[in-house]
mmCIF file of C-alpha atoms in Angstrom:
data_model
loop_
_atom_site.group_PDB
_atom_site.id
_atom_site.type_symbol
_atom_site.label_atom_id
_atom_site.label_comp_id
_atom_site.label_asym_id
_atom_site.label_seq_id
_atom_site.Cartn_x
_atom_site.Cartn_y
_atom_site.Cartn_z
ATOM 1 C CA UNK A 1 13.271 14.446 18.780
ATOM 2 C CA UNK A 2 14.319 13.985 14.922
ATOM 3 C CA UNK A 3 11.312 13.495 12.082
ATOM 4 C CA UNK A 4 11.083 11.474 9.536
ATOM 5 C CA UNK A 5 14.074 12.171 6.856
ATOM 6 C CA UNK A 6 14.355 11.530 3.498
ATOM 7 C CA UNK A 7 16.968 11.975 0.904
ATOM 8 C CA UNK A 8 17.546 13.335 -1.709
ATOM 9 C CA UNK A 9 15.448 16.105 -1.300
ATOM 10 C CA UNK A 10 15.256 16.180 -5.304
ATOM 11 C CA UNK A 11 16.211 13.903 -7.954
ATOM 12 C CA UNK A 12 16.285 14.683 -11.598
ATOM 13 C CA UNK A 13 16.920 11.751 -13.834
ATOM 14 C CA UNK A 14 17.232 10.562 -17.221
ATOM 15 C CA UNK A 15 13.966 8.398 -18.409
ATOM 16 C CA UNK A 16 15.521 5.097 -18.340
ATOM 17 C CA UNK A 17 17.708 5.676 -14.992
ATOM 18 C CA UNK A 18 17.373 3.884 -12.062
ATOM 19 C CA UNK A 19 16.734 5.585 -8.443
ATOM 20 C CA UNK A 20 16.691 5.129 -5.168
ATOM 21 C CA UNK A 21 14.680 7.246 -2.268
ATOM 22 C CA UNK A 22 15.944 6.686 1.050
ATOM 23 C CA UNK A 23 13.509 7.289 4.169
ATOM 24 C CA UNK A 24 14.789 7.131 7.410
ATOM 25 C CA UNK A 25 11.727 6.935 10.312
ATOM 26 C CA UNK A 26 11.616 8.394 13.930
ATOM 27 C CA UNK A 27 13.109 6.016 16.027
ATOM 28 C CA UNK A 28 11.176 3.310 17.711
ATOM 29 C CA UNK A 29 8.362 3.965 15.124
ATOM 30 C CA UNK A 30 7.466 -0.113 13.929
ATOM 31 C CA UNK A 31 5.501 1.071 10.484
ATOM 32 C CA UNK A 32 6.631 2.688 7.818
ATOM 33 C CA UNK A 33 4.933 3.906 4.598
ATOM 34 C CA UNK A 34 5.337 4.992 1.061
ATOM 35 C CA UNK A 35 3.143 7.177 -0.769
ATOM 36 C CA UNK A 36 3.235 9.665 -4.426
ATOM 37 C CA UNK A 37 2.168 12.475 -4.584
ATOM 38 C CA UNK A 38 1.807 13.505 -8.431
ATOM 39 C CA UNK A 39 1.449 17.650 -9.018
ATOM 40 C CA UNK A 40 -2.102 18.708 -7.228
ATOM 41 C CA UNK A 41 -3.025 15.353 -6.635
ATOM 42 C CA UNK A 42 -4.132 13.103 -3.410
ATOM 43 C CA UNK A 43 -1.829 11.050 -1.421
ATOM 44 C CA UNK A 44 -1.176 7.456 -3.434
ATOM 45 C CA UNK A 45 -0.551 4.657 -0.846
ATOM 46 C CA UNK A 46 2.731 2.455 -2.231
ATOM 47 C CA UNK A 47 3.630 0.056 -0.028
ATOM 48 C CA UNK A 48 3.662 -0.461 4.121
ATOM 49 C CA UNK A 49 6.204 -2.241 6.655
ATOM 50 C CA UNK A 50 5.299 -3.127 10.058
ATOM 51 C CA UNK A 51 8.035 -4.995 12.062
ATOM 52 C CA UNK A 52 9.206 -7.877 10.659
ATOM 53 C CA UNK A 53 5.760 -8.994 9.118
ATOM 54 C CA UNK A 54 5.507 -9.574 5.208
ATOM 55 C CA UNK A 55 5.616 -5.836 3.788
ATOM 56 C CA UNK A 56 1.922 -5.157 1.968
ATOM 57 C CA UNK A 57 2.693 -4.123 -1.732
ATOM 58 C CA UNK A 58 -0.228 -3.808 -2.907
ATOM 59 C CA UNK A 59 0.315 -0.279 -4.021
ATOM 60 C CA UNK A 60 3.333 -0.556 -5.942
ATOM 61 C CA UNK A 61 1.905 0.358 -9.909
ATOM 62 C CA UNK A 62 4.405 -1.940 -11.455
ATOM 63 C CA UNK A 63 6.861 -4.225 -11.115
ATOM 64 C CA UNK A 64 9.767 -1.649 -11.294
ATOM 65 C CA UNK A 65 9.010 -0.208 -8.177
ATOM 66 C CA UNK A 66 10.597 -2.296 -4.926
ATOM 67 C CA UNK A 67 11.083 -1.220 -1.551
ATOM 68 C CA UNK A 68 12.893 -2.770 1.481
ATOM 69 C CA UNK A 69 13.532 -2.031 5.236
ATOM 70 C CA UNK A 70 16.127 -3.223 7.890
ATOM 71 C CA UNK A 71 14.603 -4.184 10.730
ATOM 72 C CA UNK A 72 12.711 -0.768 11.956
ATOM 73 C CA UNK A 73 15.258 1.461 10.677
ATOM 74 C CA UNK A 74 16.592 2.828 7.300
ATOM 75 C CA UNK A 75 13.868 1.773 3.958
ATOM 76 C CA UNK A 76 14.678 2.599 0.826
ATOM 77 C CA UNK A 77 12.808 2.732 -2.500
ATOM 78 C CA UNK A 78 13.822 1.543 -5.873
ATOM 79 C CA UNK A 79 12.517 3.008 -9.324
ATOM 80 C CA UNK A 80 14.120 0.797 -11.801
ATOM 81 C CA UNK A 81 13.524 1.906 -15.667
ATOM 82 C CA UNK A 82 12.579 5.273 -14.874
ATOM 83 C CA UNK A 83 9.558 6.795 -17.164
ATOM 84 C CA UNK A 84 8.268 10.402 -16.873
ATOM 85 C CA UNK A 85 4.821 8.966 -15.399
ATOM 86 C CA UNK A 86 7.407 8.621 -12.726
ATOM 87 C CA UNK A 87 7.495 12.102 -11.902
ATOM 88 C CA UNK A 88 5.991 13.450 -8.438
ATOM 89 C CA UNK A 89 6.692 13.503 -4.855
ATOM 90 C CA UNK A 90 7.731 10.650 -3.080
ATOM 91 C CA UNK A 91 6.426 10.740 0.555
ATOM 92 C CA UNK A 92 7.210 8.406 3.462
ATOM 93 C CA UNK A 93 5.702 8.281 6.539
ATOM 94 C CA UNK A 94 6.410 6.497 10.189
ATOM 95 C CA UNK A 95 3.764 5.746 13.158
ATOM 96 C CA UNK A 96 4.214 3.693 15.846
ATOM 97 C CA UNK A 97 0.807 1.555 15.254
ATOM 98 C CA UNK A 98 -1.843 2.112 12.286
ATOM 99 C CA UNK A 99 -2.934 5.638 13.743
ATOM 100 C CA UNK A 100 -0.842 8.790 13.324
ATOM 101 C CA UNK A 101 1.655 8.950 10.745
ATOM 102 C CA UNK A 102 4.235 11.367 10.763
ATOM 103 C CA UNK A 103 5.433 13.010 7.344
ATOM 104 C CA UNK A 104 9.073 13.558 6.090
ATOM 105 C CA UNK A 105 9.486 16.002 3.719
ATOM 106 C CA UNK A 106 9.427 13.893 0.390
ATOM 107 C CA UNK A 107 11.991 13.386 -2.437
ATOM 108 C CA UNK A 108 11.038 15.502 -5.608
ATOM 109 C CA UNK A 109 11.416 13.120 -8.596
ATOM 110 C CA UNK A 110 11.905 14.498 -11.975
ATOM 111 C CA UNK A 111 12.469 12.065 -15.252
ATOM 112 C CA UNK A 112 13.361 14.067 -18.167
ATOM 113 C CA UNK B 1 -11.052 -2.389 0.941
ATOM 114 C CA UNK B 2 -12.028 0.800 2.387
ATOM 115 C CA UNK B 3 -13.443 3.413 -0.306
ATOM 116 C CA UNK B 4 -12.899 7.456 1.117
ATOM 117 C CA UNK B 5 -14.354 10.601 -1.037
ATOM 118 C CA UNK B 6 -13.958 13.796 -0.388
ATOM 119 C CA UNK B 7 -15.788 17.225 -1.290
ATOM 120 C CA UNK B 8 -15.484 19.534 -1.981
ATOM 121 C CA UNK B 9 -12.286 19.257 -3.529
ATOM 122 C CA UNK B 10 -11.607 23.222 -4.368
ATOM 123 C CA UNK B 11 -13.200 25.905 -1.583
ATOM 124 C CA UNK B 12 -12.882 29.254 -1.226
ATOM 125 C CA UNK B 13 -13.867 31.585 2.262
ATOM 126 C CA UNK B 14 -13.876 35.056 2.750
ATOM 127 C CA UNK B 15 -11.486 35.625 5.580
ATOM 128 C CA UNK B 16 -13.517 35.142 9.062
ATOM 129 C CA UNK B 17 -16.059 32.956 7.625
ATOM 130 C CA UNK B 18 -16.248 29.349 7.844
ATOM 131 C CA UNK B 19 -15.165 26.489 6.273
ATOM 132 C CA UNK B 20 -16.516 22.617 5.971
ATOM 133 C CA UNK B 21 -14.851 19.549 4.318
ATOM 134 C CA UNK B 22 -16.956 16.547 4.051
ATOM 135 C CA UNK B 23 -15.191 12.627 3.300
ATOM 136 C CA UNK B 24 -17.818 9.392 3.592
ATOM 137 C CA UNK B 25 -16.053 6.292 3.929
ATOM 138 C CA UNK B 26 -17.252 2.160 2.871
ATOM 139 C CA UNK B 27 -15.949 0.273 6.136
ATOM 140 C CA UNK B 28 -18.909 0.348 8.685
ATOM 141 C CA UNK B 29 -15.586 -0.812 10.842
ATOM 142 C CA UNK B 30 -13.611 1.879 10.570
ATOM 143 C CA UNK B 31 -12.615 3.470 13.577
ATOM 144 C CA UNK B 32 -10.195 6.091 13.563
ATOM 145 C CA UNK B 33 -10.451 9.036 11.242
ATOM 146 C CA UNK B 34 -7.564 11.837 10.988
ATOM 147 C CA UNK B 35 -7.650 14.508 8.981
ATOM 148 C CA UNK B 36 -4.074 16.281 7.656
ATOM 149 C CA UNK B 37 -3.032 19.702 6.467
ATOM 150 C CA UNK B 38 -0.663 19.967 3.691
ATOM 151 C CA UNK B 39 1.117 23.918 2.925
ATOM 152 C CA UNK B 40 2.385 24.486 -0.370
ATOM 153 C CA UNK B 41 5.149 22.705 -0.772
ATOM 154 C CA UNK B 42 5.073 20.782 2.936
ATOM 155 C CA UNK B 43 4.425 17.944 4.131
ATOM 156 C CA UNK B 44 1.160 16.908 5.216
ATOM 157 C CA UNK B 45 0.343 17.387 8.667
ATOM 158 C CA UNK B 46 -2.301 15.962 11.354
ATOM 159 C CA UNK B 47 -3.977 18.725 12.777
ATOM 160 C CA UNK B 48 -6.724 16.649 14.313
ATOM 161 C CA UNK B 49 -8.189 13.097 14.409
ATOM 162 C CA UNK B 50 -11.734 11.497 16.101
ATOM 163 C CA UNK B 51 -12.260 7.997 17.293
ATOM 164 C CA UNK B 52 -15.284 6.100 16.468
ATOM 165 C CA UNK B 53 -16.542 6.198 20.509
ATOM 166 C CA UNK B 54 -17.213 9.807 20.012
ATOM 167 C CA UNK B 55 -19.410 12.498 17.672
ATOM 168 C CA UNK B 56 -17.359 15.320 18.279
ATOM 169 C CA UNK B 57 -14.110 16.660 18.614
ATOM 170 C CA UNK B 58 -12.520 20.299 19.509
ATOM 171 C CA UNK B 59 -9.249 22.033 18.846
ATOM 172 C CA UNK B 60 -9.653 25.963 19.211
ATOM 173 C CA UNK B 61 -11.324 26.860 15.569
ATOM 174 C CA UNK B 62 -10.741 22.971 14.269
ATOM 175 C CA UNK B 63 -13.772 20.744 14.955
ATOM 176 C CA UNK B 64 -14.178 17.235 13.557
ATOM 177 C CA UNK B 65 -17.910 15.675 13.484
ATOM 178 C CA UNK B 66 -18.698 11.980 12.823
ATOM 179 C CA UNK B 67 -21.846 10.651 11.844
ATOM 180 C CA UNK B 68 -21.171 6.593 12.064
ATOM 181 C CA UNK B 69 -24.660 5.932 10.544
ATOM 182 C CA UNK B 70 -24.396 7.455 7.776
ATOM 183 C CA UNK B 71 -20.295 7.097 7.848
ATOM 184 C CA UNK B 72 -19.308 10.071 6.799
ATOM 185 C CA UNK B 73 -17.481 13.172 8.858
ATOM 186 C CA UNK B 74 -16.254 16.514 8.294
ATOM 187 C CA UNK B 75 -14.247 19.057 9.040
ATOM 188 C CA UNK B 76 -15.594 22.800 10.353
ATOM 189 C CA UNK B 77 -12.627 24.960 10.872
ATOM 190 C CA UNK B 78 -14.157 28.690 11.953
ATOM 191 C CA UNK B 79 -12.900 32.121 12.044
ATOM 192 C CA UNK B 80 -10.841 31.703 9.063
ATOM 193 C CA UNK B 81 -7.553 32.869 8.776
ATOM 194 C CA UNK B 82 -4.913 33.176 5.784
ATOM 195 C CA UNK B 83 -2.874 30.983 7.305
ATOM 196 C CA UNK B 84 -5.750 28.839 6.966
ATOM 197 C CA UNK B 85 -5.206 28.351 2.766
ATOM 198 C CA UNK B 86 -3.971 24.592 2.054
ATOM 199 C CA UNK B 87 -4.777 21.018 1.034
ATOM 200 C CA UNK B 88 -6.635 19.282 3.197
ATOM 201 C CA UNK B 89 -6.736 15.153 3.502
ATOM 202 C CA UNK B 90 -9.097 13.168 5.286
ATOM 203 C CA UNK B 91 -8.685 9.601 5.776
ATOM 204 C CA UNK B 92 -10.003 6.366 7.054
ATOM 205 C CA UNK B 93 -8.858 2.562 8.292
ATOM 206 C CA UNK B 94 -8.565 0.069 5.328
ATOM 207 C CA UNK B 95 -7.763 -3.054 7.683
ATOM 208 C CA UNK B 96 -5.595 -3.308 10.749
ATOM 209 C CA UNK B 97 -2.920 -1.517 9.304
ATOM 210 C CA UNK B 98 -3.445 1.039 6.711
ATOM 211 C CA UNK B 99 -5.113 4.155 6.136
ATOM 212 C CA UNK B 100 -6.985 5.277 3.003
ATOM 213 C CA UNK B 101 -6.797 9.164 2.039
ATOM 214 C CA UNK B 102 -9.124 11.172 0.575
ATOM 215 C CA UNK B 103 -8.422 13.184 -2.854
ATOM 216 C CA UNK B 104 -7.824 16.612 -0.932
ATOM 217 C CA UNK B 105 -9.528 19.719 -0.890
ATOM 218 C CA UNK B 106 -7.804 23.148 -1.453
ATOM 219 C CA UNK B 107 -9.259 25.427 0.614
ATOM 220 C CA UNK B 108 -8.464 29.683 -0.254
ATOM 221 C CA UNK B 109 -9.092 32.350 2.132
ATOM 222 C CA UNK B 110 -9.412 35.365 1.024
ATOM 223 C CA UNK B 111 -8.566 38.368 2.574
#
């Protein structure tokens, strides 16, 4: 069956700009996640959905980061202000309880 | 919350030779640990994972070992090959829900 998808695949912005990152999970798959991935760096959790429970933020850096989902399906994640600390991979992830996530293949963010 | 380190975080084999990743973890609860392969330019992977009922686990040259007492477990991969060279996660429960990754560890074989 279909992955995870995300798009755009890259995204070069002006510092300043707002974004959005669009993930969409396997189907069926109850939890989504966000992570960045800056340049040679670990895997930095954002922000989790799981059903229609309260969404756990507790990753987001700052308040110009936001991220909602539909129901199971389509999430998207805002960037508003963009600043060049911005800059990295954007990763999401779906699983269909806590255990194995599956990948997509990440937006590349660039803020000039 | 759950703490994960990982080491070493830069390794480099000679092709055919072995390779070990260690992570220890915080949560004596933790029950689940998976450990993910990330190519240049991919995205990561699992490649294999051990519950907390058992000390060992086998995939062909991928073996996982947990040591619960001490919480910590690692990752033997043998026979390396060059397909082998990546970033390797490991990672652990932080509550019902989430898991925790490790900084990564860039493992090189070379030929």
């Amino acid at each position: 069956g279909a992955g995870v998808s995300q798009s755009p695949s890259n995204k070069v912005t002006e510092k300043g700009k707002d974004v959005e990152l669009r993930c969409d999970p396997i189907s069926g798959h109850t939890a989504l996640y966000w992570y960045r991935q800056r340049l040679g760096q670990g895997l930095e959790f954002l922000i989790y959905f799981q059903g229609n429970s309260a969404p756990d933020k507790s990753g987001l850096p700052s308040d110009r980061f936001s991220a909602e989902r539909t129901g199971e399906s389509v999430s998207t994640l805002t960037i508003q202000r963009t600043q060049q600390e911005d800059s990295a991979v954007y990763l999401c992830a779906s699983s269909l309880n806590r255990d194995e996530q599956y990948f997509g293949p990440g937006t590349r963010l660039t803020v000039l | 919350g759950e703490n994960v380190e990982q080491h070493p975080s830069t390794l480099s084999v000679q092709e055919g030779d072995s390779a070990v990743i260690k992570c220890t973890y915080s949560d004596s609860a933790s029950n689940y640990f998976p450990w993910y392969k990330q190519e240049l330019g991919k995205r990561p992977q699992l490649i294999i994972d051990i519950r907390s009922n058992v000390g060992e686990k086998k995939d062909q040259r991928i073996a996982v070992t947990l040591n619960k007492t001490a919480k910590h477990f690692s990752l033997h991969i043998t026979e390396t090959q060059p397909e082998d060279s990546a970033v390797y996660f490991c990672a652990a429960p932080s509550g019902a829900q989430k898991l925790v990754f490790g900084q990564g560890t860039r493992l090189t074989i070379n030929p």
